[in-house]
PDB file of C-alpha atoms in Angstrom:
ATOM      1  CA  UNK B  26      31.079  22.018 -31.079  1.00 95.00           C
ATOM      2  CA  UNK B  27      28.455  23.076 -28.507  1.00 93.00           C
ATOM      3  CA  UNK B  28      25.076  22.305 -30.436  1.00 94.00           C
ATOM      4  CA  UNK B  29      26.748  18.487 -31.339  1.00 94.00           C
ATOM      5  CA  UNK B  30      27.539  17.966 -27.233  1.00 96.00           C
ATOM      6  CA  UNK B  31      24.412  15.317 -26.692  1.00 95.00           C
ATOM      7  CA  UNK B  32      23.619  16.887 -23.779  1.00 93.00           C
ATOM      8  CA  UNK B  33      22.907  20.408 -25.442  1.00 93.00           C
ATOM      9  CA  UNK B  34      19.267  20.986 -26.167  1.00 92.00           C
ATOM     10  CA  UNK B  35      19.341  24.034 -27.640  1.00 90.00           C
ATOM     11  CA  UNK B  36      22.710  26.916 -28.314  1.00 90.00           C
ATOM     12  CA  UNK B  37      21.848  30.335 -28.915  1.00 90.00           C
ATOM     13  CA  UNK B  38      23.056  33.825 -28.583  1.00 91.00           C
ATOM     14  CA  UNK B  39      21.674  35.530 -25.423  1.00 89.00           C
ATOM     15  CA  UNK B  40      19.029  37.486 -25.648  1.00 93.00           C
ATOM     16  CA  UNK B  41      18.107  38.840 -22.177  1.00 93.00           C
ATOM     17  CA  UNK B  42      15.987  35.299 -21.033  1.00 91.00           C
ATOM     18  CA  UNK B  43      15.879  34.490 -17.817  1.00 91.00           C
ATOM     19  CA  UNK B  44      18.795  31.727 -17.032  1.00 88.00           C
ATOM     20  CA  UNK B  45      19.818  29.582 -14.334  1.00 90.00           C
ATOM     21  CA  UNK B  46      23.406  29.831 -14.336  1.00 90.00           C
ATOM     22  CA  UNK B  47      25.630  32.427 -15.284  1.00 90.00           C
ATOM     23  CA  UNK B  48      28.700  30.394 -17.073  1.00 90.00           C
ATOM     24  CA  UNK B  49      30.910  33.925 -16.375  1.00 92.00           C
ATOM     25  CA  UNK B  50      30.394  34.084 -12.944  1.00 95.00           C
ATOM     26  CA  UNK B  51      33.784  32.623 -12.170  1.00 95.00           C
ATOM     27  CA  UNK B  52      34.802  35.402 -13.760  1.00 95.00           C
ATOM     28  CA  UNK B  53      34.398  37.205 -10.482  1.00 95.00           C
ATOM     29  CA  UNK B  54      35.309  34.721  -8.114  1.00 95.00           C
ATOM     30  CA  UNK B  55      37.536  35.873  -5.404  1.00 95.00           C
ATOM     31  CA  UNK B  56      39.650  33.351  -6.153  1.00 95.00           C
ATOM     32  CA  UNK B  57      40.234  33.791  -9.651  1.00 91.00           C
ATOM     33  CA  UNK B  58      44.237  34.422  -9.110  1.00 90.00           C
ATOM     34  CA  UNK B  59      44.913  32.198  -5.977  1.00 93.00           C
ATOM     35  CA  UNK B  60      43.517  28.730  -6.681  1.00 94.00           C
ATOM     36  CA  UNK B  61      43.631  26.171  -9.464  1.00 93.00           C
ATOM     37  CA  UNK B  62      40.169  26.021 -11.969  1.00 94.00           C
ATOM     38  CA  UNK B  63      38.828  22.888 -10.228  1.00 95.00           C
ATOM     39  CA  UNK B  64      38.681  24.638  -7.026  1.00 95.00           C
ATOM     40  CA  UNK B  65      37.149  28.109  -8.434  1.00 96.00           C
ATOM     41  CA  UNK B  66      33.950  26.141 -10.372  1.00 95.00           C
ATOM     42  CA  UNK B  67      33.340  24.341  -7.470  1.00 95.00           C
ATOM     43  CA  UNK B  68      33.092  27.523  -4.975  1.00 96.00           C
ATOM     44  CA  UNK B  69      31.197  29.282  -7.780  1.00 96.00           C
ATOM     45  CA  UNK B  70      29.082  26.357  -9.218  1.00 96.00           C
ATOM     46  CA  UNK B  71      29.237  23.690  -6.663  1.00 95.00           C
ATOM     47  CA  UNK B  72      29.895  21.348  -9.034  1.00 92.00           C
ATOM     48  CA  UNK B  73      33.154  18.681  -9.322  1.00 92.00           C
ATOM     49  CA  UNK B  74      34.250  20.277 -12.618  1.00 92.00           C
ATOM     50  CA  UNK B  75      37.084  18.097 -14.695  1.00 93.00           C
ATOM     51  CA  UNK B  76      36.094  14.534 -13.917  1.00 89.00           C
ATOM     52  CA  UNK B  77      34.224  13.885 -16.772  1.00 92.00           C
ATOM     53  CA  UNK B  78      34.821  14.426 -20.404  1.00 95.00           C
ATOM     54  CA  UNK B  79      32.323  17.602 -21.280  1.00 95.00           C
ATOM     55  CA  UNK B  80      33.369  17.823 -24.823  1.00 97.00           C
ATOM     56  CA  UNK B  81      33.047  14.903 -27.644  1.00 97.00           C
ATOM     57  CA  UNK B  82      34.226  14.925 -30.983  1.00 98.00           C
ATOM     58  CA  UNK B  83      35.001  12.289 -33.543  1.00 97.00           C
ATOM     59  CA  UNK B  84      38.730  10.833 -34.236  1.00 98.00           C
ATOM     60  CA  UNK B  85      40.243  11.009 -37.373  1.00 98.00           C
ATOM     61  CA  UNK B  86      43.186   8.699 -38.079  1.00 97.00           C
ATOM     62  CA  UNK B  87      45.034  11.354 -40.072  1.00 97.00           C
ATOM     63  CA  UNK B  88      46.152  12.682 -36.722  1.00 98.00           C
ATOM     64  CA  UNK B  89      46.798   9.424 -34.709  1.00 96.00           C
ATOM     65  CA  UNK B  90      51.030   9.764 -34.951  1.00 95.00           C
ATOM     66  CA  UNK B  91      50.817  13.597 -34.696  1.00 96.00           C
ATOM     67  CA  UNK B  92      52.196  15.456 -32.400  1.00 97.00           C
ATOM     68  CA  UNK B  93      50.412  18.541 -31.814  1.00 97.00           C
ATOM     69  CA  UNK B  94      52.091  21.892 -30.507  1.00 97.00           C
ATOM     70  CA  UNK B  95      49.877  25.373 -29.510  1.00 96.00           C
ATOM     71  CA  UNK B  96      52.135  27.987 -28.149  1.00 93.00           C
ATOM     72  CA  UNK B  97      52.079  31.589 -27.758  1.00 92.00           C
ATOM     73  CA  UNK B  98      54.557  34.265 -27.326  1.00 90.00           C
ATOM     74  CA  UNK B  99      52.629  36.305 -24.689  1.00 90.00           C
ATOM     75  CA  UNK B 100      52.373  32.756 -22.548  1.00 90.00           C
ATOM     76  CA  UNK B 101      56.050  31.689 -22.434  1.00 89.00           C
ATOM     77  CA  UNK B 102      56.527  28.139 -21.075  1.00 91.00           C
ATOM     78  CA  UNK B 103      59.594  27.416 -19.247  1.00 92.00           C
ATOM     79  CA  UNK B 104      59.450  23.480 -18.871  1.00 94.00           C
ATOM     80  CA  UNK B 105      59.081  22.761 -23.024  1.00 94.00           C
ATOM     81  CA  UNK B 106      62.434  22.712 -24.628  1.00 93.00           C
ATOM     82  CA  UNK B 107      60.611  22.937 -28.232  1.00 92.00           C
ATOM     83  CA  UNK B 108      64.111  22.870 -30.547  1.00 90.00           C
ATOM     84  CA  UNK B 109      65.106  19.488 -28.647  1.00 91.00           C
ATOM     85  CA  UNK B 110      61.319  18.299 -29.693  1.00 93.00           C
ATOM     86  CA  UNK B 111      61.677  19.360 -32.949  1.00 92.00           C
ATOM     87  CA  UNK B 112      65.336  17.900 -33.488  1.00 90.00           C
ATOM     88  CA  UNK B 113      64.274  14.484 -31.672  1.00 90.00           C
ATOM     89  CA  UNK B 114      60.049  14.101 -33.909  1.00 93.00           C
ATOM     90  CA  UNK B 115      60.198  17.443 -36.620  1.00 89.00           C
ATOM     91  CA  UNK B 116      58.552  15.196 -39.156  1.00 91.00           C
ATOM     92  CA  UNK B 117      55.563  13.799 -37.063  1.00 94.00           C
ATOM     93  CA  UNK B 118      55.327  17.641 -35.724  1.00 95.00           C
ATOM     94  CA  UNK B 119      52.535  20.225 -36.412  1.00 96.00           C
ATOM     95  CA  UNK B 120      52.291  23.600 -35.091  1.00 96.00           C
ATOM     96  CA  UNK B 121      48.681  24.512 -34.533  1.00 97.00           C
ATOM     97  CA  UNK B 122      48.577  27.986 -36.400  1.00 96.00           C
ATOM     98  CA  UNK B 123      45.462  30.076 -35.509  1.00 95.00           C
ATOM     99  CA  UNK B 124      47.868  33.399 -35.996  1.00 94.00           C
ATOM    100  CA  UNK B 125      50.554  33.549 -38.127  1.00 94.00           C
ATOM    101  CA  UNK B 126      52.652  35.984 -36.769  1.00 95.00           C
ATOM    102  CA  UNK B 127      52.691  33.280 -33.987  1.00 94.00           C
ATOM    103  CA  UNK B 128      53.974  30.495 -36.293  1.00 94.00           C
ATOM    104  CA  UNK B 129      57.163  33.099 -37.349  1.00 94.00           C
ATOM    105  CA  UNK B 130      57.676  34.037 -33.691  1.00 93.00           C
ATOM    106  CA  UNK B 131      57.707  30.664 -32.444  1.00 93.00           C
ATOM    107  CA  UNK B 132      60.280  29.457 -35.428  1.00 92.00           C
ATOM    108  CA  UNK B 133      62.519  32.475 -34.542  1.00 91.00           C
ATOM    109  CA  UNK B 134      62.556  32.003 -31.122  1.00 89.00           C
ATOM    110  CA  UNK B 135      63.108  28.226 -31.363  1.00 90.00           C
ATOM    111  CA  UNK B 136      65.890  28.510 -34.323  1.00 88.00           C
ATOM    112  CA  UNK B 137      63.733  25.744 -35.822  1.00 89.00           C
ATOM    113  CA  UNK B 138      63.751  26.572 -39.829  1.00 85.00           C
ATOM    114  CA  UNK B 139      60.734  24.604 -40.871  1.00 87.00           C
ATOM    115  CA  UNK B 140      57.618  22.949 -38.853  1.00 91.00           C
ATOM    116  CA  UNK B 141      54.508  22.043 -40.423  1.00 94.00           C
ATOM    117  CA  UNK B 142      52.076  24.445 -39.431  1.00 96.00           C
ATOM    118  CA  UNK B 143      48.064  23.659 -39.133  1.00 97.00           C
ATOM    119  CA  UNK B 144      45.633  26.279 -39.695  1.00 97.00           C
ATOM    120  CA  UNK B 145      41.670  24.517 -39.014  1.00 97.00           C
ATOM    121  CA  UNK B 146      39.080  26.249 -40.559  1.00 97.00           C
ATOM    122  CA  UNK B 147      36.879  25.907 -37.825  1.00 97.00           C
ATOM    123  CA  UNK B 148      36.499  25.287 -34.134  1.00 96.00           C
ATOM    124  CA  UNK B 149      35.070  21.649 -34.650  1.00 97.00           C
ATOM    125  CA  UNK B 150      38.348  21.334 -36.461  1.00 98.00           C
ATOM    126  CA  UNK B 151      40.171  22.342 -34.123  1.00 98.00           C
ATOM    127  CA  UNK B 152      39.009  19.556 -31.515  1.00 98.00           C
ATOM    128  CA  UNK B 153      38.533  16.706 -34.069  1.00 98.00           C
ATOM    129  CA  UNK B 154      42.506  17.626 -34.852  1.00 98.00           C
ATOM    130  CA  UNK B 155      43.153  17.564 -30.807  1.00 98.00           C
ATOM    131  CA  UNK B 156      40.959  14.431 -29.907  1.00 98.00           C
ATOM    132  CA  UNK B 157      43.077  12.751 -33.011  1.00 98.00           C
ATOM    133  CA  UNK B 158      46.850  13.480 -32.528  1.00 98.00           C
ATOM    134  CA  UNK B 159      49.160  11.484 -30.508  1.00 97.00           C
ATOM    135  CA  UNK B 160      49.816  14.104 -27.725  1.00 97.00           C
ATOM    136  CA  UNK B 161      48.832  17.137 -27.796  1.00 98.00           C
ATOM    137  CA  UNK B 162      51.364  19.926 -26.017  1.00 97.00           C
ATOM    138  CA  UNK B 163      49.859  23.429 -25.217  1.00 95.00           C
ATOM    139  CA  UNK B 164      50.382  26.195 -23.024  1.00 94.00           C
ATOM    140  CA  UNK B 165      47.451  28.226 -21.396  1.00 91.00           C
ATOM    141  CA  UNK B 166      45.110  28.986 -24.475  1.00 92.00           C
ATOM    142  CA  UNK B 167      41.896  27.878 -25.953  1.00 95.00           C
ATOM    143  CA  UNK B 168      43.137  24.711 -27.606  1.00 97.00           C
ATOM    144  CA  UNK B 169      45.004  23.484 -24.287  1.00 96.00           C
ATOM    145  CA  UNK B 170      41.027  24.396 -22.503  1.00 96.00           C
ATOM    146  CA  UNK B 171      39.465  22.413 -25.665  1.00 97.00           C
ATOM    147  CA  UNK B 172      41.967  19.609 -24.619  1.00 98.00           C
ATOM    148  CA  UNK B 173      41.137  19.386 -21.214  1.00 97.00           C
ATOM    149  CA  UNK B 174      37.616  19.297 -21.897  1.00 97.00           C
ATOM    150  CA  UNK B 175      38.195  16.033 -24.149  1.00 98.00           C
ATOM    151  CA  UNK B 176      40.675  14.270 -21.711  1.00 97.00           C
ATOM    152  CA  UNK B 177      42.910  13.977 -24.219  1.00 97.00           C
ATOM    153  CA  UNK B 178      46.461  13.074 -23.358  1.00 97.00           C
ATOM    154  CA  UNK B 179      48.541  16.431 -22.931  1.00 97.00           C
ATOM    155  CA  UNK B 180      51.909  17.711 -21.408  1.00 96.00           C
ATOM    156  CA  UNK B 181      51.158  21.273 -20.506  1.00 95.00           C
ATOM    157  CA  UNK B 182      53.606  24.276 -20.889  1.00 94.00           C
ATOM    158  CA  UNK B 183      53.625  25.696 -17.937  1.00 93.00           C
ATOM    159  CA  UNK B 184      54.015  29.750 -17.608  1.00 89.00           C
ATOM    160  CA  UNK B 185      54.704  31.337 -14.147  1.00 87.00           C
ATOM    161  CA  UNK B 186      51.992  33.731 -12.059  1.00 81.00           C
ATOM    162  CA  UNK B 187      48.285  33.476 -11.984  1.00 82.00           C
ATOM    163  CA  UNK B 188      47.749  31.448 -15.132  1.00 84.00           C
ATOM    164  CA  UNK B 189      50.045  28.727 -13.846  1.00 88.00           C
ATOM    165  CA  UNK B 190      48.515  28.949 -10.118  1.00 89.00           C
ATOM    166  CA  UNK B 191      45.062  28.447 -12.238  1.00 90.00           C
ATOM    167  CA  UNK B 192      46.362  24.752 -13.405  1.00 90.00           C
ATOM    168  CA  UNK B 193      48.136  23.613 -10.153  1.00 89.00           C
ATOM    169  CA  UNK B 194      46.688  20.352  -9.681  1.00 90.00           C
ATOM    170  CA  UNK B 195      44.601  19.931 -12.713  1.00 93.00           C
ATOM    171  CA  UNK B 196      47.122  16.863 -13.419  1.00 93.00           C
ATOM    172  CA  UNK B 197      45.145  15.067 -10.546  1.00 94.00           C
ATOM    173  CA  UNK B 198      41.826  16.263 -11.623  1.00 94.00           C
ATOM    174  CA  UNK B 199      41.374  15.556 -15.362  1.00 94.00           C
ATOM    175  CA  UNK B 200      42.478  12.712 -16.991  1.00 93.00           C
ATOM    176  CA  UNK B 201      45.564  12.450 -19.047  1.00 94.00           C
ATOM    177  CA  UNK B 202      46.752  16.212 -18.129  1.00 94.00           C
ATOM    178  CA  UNK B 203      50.751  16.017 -17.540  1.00 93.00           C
ATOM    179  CA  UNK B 204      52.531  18.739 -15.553  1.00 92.00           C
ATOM    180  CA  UNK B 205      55.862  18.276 -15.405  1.00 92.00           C
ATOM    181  CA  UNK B 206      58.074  21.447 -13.860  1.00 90.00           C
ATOM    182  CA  UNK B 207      61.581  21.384 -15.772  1.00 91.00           C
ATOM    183  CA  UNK B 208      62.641  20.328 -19.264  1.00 91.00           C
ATOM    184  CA  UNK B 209      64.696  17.653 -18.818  1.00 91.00           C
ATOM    185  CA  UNK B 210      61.715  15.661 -17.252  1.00 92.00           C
ATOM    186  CA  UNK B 211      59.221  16.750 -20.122  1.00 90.00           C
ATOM    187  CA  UNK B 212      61.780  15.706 -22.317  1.00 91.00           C
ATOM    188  CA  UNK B 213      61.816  12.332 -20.997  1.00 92.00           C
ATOM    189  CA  UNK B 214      58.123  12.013 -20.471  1.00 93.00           C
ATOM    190  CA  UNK B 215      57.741  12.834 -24.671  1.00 93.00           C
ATOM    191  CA  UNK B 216      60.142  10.162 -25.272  1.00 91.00           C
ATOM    192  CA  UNK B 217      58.144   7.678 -23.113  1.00 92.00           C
ATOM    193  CA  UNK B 218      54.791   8.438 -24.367  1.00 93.00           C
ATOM    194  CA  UNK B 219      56.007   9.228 -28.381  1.00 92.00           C
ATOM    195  CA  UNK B 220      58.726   6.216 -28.390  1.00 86.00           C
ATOM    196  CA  UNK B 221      62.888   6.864 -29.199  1.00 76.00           C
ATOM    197  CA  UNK B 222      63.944   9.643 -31.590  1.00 64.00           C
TER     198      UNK B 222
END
C-alpha cells in the first residue's frame, strides 16, 4: 500500500540511516490520552494531519452495495446496534474477518446466526475492499485508520476512554467520518445513507 502511494520514493525496513522524522514520535506525546489525533500530529509534527486523502487505492465495483463491518471484542462500541443492522441489510453485509475467533464472538454476542464474513489476503486488499464498499462501519482498529486515511465514507463505533477521546472531532477534520453518540441516531443515519430496509 505504501510503495504504490505516488508520493513514496522509496519503502524500506529501517536500518539505522539517518531520518528526518520519526513517524512514532506521537507515540510519546504528552497528549497521547487527552486530545483527539488531529491535535497530537500537529503538536508533534506541525503538520494539519486529516485534510487530505494520504492513502489511494483503486475501486472495485464488487464492493460498491457492500456494507462493510470491522469490530472487535476488546473495543466494544456502544452507539452500533449491529443485530438491528443485520435484521434491516444481512444480505448486502460483510464482516471484515482478519481473526476468526472475532467473527464467532461477534455472531454470539449479536445473536446474528449467519453474516458473510471477508478474510483479504493482503493489506492492499484490505483498502481496495474499504475504498469500494458502500459504507464502511468500524470501531478503533487498523481498517477504521486505513479508512480514514482514504476519506472514505464511515460511521464510527465509538468505545469510551482514551481511544474515544483520540477521535473526538475527527468528524470535522476528515472527510466523510460520521460520529454519531447513541444508536437510535446511527440507526437512522444507516438508513439515510444505505436507503429503506
Amino acid at each position: 500500500v505504501v510503495s504504490k502511494q505516488i508520493y513514496i520514493k522509496k519503502y524500506a525496513i529501517y536500518n539505522n540511516e539517518i531520518c528526518d522524522v520519526n513517524l512514532s514520535d506521537w507515540r510519546n506525546s504528552e497528549l497521547l490520552h487527552k486530545t483527539s489525533w488531529d491535535n497530537i500530529f500537529l503538536n508533534t509534527y506541525n503538520v494539519k494531519w486529516g485534510a487530505h486523502k494520504w492513502i489511494s487505492v483503486p475501486v472495485d465495483d464488487k464492493w460498491k452495495d457492500t456494507i462493510l463491518v470491522s469490530t472487535n471484542s476488546y473495543r466494544p462500541t456502544y452507539n452500533i446496534d449491529y443485530a438491528e443492522l443485520f435484521k434491516n441489510y444481512g444480505k448486502n453485509i460483510k464482516f471484515l474477518m482478519l481473526d476468526a475467533n472475532e467473527y464467532s464472538l461477534f455472531k454470539c454476542n449479536f445473536n446474528i446466526d449467519h453474516i458473510d464474513a471477508y478474510s483479504p489476503l493482503s493489506i492492499y486488499d484490505l483498502c481496495i475492499a474499504i475504498n469500494s464498499c458502500k459504507l464502511f462501519i468500524g470501531n478503533f482498529s487498523a481498517p477504521l485508520a486505513f479508512a480514514y486515511a482514504m476519506h472514505k465514507r464511515s460511521i464510527v463505533g465509538m468505545t469510551r476512554g482514551p481511544d474515544e477521546i483520540r477521535q473526538l472531532g475527527l468528524d470535522k477534520v476528515i472527510p466523510n467520518v460520521i460520529h454519531i453518540f447513541d444508536k437510535t441516531g446511527t440507526t437512522e443515519k444507516i438508513k439515510e445513507l444505505c436507503g429503506p430496509t
